[in-house]
Short mmCIF file of C-alpha atoms and ligand atoms in Angstrom, two decimals:
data_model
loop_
_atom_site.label_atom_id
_atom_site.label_comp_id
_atom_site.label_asym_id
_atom_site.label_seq_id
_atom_site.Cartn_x
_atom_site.Cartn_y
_atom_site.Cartn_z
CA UNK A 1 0.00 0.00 0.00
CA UNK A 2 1.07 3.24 -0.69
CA UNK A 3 2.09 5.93 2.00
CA UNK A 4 -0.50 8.16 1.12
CA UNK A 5 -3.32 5.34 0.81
CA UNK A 6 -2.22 3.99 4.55
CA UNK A 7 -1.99 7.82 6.00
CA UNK A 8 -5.80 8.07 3.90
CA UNK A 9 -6.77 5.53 5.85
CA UNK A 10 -5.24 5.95 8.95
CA UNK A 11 -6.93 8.95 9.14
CA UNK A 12 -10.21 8.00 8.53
CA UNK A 13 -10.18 5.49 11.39
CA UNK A 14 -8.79 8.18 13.81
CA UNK A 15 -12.01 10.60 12.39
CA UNK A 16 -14.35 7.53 13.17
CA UNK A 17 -12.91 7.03 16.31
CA UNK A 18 -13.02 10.90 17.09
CA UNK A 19 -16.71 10.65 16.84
CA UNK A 20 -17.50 8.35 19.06
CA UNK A 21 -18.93 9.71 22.60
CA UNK A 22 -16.02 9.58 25.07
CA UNK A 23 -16.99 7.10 27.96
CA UNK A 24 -15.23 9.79 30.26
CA UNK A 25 -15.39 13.74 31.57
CA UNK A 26 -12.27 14.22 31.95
CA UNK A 27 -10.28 17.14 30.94
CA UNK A 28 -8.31 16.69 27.63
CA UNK A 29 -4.92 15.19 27.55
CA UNK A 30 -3.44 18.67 25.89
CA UNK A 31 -4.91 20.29 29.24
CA UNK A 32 -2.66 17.62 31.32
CA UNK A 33 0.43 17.96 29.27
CA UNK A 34 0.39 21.36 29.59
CA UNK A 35 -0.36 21.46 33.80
CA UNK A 36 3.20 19.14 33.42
CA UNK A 37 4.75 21.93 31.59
CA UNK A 38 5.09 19.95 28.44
CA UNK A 39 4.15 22.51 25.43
CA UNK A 40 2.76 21.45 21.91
CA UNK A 41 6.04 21.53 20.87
CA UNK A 42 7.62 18.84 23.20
CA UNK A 43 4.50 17.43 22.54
CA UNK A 44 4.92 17.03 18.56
CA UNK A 45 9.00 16.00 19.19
CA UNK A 46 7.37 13.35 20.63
CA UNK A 47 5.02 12.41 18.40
CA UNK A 48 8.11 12.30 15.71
CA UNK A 49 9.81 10.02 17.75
CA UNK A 50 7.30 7.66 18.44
CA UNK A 51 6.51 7.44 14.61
CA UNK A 52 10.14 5.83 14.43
CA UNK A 53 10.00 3.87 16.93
CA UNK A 54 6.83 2.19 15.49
CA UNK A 55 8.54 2.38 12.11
CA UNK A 56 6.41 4.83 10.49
CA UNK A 57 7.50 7.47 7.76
CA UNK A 58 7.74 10.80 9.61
CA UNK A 59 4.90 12.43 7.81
CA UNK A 60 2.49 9.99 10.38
CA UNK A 61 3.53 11.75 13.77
CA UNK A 62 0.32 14.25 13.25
CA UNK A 63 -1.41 10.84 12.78
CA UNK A 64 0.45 9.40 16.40
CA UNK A 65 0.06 12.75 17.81
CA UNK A 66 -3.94 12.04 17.31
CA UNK A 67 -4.07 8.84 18.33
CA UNK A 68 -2.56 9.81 21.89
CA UNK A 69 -5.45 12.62 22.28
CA UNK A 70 -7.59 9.59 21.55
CA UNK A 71 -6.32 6.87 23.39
CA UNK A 72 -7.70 8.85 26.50
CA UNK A 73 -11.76 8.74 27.40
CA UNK A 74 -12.32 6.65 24.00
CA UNK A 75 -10.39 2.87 24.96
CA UNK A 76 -11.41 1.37 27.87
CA UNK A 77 -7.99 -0.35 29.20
CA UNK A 78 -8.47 -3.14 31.51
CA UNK A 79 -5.08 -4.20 33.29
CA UNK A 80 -4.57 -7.41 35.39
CA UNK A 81 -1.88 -7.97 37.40
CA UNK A 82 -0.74 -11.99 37.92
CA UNK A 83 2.26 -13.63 39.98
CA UNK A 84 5.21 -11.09 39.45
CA UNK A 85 6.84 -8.31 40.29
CA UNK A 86 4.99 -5.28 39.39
CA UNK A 87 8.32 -3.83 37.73
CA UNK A 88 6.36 -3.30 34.59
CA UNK A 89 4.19 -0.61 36.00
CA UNK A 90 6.42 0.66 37.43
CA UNK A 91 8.55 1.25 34.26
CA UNK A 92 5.74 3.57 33.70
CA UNK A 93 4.61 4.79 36.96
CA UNK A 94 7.59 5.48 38.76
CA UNK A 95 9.28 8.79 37.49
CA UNK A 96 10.14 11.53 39.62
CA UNK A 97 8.85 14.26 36.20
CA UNK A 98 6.97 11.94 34.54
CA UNK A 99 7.58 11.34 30.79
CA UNK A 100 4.87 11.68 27.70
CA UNK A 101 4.44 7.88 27.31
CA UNK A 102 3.32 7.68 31.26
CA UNK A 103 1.18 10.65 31.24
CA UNK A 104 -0.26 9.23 28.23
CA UNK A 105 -0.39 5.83 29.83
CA UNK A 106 -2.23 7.21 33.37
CA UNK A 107 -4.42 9.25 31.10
CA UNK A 108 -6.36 6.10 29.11
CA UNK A 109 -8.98 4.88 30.27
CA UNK A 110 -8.10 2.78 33.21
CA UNK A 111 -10.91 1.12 34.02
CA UNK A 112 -9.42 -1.64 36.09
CA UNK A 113 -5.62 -1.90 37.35
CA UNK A 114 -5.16 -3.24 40.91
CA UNK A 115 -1.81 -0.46 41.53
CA UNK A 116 -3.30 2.60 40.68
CA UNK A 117 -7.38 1.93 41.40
CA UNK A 118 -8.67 3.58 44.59
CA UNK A 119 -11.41 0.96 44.69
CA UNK A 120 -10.35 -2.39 47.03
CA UNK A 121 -11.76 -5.54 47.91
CA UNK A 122 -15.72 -6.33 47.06
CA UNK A 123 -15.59 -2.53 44.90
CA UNK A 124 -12.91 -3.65 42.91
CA UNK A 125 -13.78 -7.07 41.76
CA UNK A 126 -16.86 -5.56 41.29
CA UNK A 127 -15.50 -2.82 39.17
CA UNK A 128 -13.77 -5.64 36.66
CA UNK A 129 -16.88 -7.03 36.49
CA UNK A 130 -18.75 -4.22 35.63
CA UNK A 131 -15.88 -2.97 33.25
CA UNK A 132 -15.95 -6.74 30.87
CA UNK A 133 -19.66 -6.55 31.00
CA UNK A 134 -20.27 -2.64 30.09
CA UNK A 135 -17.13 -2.67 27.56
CA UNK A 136 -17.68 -6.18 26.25
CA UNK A 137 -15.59 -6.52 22.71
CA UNK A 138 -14.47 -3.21 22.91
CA UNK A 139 -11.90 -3.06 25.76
CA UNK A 140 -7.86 -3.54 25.64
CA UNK A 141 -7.07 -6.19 27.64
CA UNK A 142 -3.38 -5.96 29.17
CA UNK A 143 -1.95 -8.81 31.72
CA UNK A 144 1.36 -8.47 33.87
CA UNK A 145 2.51 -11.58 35.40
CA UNK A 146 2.64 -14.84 34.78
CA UNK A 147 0.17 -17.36 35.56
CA UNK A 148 -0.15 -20.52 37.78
CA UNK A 149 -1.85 -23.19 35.70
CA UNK A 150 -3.12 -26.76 36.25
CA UNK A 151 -3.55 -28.41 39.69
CA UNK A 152 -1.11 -25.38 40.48
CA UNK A 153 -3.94 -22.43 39.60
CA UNK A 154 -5.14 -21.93 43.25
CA UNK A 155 -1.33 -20.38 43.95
CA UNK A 156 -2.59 -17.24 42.43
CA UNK A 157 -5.85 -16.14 44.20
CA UNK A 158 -6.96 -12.31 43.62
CA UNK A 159 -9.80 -10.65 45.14
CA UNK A 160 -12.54 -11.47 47.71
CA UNK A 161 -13.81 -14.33 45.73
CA UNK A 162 -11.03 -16.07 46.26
CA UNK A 163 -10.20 -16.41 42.27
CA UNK A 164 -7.61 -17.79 40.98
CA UNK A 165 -5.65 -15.70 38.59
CA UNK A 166 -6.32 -17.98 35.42
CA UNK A 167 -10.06 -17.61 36.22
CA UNK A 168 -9.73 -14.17 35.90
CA UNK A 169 -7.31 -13.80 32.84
CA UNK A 170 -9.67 -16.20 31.35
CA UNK A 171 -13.06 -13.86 31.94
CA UNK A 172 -11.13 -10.83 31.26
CA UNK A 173 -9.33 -12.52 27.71
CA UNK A 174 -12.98 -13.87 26.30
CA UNK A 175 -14.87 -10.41 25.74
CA UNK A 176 -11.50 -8.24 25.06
CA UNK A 177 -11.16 -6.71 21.78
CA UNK A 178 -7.05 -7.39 22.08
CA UNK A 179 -4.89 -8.77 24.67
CA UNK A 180 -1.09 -7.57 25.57
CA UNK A 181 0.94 -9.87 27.71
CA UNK A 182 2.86 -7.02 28.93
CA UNK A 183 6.18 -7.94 30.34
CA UNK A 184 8.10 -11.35 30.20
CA UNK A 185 6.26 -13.63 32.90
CA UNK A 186 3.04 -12.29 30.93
CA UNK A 187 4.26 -13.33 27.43
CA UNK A 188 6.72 -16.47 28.42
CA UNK A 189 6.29 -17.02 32.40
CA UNK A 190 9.14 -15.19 33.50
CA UNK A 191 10.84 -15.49 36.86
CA UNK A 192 7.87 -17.72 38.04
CA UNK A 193 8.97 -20.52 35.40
CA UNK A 194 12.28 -20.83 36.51
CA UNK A 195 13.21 -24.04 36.57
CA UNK A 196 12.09 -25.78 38.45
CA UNK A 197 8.51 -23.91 38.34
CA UNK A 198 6.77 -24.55 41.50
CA UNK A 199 3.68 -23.18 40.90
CA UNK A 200 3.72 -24.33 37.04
CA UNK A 201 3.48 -20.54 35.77
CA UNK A 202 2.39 -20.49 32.41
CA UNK A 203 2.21 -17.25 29.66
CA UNK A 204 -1.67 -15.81 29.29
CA UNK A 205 -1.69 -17.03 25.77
CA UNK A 206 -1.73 -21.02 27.42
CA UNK A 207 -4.23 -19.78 29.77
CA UNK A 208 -6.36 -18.49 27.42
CA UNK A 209 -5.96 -19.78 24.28
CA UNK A 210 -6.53 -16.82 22.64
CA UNK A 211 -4.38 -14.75 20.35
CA UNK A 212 -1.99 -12.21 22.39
CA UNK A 213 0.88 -9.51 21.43
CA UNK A 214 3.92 -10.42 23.62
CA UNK A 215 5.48 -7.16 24.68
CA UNK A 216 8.41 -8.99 26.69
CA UNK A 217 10.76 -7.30 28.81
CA UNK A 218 11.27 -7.40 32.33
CA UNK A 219 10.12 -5.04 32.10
CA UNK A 220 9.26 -3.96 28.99
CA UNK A 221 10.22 0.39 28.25
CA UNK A 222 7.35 2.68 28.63
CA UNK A 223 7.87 3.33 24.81
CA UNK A 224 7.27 -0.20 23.97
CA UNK A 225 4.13 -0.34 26.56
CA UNK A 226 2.60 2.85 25.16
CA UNK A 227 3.69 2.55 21.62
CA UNK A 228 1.99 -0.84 21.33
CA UNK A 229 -1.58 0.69 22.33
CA UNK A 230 -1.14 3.69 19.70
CA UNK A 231 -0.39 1.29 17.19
CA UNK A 232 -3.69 -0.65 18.02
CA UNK A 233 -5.47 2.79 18.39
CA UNK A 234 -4.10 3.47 14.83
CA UNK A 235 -4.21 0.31 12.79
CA UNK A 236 -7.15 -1.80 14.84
CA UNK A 237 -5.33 -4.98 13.91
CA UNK A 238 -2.07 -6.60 14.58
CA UNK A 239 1.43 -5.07 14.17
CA UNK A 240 3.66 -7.32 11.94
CA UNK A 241 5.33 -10.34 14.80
CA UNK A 242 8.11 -12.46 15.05
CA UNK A 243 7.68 -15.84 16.05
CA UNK A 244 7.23 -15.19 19.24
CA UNK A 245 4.19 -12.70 18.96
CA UNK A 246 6.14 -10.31 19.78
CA UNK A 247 5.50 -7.40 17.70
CA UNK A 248 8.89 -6.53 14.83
CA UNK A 249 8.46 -2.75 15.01
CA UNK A 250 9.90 -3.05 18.56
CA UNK A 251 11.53 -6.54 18.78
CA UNK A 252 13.09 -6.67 15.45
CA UNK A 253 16.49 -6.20 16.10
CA UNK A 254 19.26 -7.12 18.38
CA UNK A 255 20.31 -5.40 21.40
CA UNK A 256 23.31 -5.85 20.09
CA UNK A 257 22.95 -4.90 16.24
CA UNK A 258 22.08 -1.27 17.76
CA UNK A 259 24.65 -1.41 20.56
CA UNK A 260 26.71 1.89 21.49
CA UNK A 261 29.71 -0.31 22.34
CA UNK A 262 29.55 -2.35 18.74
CA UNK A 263 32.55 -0.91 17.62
CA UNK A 264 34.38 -2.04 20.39
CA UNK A 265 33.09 -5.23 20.12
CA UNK A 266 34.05 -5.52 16.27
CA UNK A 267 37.40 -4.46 17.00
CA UNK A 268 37.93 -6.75 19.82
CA UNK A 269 38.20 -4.37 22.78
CA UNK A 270 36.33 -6.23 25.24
CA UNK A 271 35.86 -5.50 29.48
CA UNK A 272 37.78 -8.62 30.79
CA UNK A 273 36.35 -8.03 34.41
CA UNK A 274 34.23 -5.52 36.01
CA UNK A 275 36.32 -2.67 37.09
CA UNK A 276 39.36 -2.59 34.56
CA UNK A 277 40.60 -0.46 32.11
CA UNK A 278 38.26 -1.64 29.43
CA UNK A 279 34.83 -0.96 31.62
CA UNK A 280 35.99 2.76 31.96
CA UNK A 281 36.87 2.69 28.58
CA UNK A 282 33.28 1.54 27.90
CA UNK A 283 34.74 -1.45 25.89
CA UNK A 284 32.11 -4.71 24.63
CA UNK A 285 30.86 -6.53 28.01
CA UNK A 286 30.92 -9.84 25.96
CA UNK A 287 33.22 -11.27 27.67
CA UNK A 288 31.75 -10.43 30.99
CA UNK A 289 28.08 -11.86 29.71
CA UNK A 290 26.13 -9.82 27.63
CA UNK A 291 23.71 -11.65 25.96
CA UNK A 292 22.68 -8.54 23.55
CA UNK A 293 23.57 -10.90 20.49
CA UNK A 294 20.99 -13.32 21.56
CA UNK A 295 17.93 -10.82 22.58
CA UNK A 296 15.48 -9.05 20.44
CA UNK A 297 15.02 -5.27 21.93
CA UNK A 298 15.60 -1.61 21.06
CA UNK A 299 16.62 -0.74 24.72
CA UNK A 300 19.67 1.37 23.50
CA UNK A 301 16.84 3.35 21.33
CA UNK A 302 14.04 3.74 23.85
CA UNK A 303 16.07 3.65 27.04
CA UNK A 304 14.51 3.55 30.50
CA UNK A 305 13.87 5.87 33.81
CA UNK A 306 12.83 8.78 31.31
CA UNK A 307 15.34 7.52 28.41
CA UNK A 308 18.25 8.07 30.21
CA UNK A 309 19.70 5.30 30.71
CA UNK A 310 19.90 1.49 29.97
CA UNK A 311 21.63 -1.72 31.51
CA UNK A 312 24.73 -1.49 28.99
CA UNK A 313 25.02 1.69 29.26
CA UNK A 314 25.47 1.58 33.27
CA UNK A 315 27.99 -0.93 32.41
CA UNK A 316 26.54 -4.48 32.95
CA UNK A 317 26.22 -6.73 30.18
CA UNK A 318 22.47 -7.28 28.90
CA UNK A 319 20.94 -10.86 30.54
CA UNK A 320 18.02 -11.33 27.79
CA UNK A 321 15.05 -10.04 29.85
CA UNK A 322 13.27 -10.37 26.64
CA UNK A 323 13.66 -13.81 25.66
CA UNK A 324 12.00 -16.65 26.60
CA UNK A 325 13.26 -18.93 29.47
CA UNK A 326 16.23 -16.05 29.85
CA UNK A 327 16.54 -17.37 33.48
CA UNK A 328 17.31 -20.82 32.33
CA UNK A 329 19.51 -20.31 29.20
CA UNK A 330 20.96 -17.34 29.30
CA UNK A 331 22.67 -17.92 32.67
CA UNK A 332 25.08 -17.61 34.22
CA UNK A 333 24.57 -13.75 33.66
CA UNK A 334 27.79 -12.54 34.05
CA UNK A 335 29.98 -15.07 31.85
CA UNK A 336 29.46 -15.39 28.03
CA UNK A 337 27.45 -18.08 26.67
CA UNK A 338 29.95 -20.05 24.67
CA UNK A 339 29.76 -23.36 25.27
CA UNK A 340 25.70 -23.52 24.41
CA UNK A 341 24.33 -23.80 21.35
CA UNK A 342 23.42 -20.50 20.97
CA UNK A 343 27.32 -19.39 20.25
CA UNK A 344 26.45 -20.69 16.63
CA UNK A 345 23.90 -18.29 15.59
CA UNK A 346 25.92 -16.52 12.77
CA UNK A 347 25.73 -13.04 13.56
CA UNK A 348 23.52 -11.68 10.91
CA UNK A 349 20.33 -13.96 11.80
CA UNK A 350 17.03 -12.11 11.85
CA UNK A 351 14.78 -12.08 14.54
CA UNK A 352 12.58 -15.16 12.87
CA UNK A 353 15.87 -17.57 12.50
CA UNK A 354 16.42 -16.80 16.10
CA UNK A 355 13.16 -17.41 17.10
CA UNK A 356 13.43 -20.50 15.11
CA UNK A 357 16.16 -21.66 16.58
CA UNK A 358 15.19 -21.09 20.43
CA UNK A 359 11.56 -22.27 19.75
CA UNK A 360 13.48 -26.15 19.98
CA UNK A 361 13.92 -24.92 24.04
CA UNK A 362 10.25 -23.50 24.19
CA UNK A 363 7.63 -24.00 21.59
CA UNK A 364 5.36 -21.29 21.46
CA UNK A 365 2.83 -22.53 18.70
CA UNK A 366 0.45 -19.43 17.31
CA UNK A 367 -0.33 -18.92 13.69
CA UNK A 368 -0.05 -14.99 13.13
CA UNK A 369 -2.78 -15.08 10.21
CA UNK A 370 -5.28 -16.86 12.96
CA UNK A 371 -4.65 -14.37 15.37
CA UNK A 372 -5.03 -11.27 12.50
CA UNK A 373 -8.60 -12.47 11.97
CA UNK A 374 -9.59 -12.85 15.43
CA UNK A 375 -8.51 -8.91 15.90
CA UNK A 376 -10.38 -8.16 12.41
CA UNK A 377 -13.54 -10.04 13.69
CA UNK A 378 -13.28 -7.85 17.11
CA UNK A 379 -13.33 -4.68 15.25
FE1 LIG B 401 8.32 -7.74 37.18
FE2 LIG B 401 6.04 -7.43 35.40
FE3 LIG B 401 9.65 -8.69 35.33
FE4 LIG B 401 7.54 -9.90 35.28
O1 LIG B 401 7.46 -7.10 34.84
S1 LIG B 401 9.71 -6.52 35.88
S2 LIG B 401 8.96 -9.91 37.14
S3 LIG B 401 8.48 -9.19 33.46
O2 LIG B 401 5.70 -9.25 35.09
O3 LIG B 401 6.46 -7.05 37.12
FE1 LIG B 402 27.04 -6.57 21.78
FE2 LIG B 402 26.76 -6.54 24.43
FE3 LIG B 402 29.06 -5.85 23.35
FE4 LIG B 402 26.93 -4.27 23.14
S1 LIG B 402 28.03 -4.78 25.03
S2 LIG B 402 28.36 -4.80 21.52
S3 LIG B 402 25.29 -5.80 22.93
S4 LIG B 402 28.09 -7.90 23.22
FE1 LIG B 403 16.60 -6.57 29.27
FE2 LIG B 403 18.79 -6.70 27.89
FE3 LIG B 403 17.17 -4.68 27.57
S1 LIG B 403 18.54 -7.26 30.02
S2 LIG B 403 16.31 -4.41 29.58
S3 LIG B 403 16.74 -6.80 27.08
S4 LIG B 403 19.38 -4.60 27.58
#
């Protein structure tokens, strides 16, 4: 499709959208921005940046720019939280001046998330309830944490009821419009499926059969959080995924193929302990155990604790939040990983060989084109 055909029709879907009644009375999100003394200006940077991140031409950040006025009061959001840490709220929450993409993120329509609610016990279950009833096909479902499963499901119990966490993804996954596993227990069980997985934590998409967007990470970058909702806002269907559901605009790449110390790593300058002349150099942390050739991320691009900063860049080698099972094969974290079978990936694989080539460790089995016409259907 041409540029001008998809911006045509980007458009139009943001103008239908724009019409519907808002299911809220708040203020606008321009208002808010502003109160945080961020000015149309800083407002529209953003918007540019964001339209690369999600690997659109720059003439779409008006388009992005929209679609963040109207992912407040217009998408109901329902959030549950599962067995983990919480870290992936509070990639967003937690900033002393908070950044666009969490101002943006508090703004939508929260209707349910168990850190931010004021509502407890019998009000809040009874909140979700009323939320997947009154919304019902037309909310964004997002899950954090990963999920206890089997004979193991009453490990997890939320709420008054007494439910068990895969009761409630369940309800909450059957009337959504889309579901985000947001975070890496949420997409591939995380810290909870460590070997040897006690509880028998599984990834929503087991739990619930259904289709999901793996936004892995733990956690995942506000960008990646936020940016996957605007995409939804703007296209209403699924971004392009790897193998792993997890979507390409944001997991395409190696942390290591846009890595600020690649030149050192290319000409063989490497850190050979923490604390030498190479770490202040900012020399490769290969040989110290990065895993950035193995993980799919653009955490040097989007950055974390307001873009400042990310875990190579504070000088630790990268441990593969992002991939599946990173607790049990991309340890030991600190030493490099070559006597797996990962040390044979030639260096120019794409994201899909990868995946291919991990999915013999975990097989994640999900045909893309099923899950496309399960969002098209929900439209
Ligand atoms: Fe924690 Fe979210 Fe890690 Fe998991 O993040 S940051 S343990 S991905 O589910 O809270
Ligand atoms: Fe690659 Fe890690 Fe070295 Fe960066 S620090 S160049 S990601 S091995
Ligand atoms: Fe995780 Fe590696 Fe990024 S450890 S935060 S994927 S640099």
């Amino acid at each position: 499709m041409e540029y001008q055909e998809l911006y045509d029709k980007l458009s139009a879907r943001l103008d239908a959208l724009a019409s519907k009644a808002r299911i809220d009375d708040r203020e606008p999100i321009e208002a808010v921005l502003e109160k945080n003394g961020i000015s149309r200006r800083d407002f529209m940077k953003w918007a540019a940046g964001t339209t690369a991140a999600l690997s659109l031409p720059l003439s779409f950040a008006p388009l992005v720019a929209q679609a963040a006025e109207l992912a407040a009061g217009r998408i109901p959001v329902v959030w549950l939280h599962m067995a983990e840490c919480t870290g992936c709220s509070e990639s967003l929450l937690r900033s002393d001046a908070p950044t666009i993409d969490s101002l943006i993120f508090d703004y939508i329509s929260l209707e349910y998330h168990e850190t931010v609610m004021a509502a407890s016990g019998w009000q809040a279950e009874a909140n979700l309830e009323e939320a997947i009833k009154k919304y019902k096909n037309s909310y964004i479902l997002m899950v954090e944490g990963g999920i206890p499963a089997g004979n193991s499901e009453f490990y997890l119990t939320v709420g008054p009821h007494g439910k068990k966490g895969a009761e409630h993804a369940r309800e909450a996954a059957a009337n959504a419009m889309a579901i985000f596993a947001i975070g890496t227990c949420s997409s591939f069980g995380g810290v909870q499926a460590a070997r040897p997985n006690p509880t028998n934590a599984k990834p929503l998409h087991k739990i619930t059969g259904k289709p999901v967007i793996n936004v892995p990470g733990c956690p995942p970058s506000e960008k990646n959080i936020v940016g996957n909702v605007l995409h939804f806002i703007l296209f209403g269907t699924l971004p392009a995924l790897d193998s792993y559901n997890r979507p390409k605009w944001a997991y395409g790449l190696r942390i290591h193929d846009l890595c600020e110390r690649r030149g050192h790593f290319d000409a063989g300058e490497f850190v050979q302990q923490f604390g030498d002349e190479g770490a202040k150099n900012g020399y490769c942390l290969y040989k110290v155990g990065c895993k950035g050739p193995y993980t799919f991320n653009n955490c040097s691009r989007e950055r974390f604790n307001q873009h400042t900063s990310w875990p190579v860049q504070a000088g630790h080698g990268c441990i593969g939040c992002s991939e599946p099972d990173f607790w049990d094969v991309m340890g030991p974290f600190e030493e490099p990983l070559a006597s797996k079978p990962f040390s044979s990936i030639d260096a120019d694989a794409t994201a899909d060989k990868i995946g291919v080539a991990i999915l013999t460790v975990t097989a994640i089995g999900m045909a893309a084109h099923a899950a496309i016409s399960a969002f098209k259907k929900a439209e």
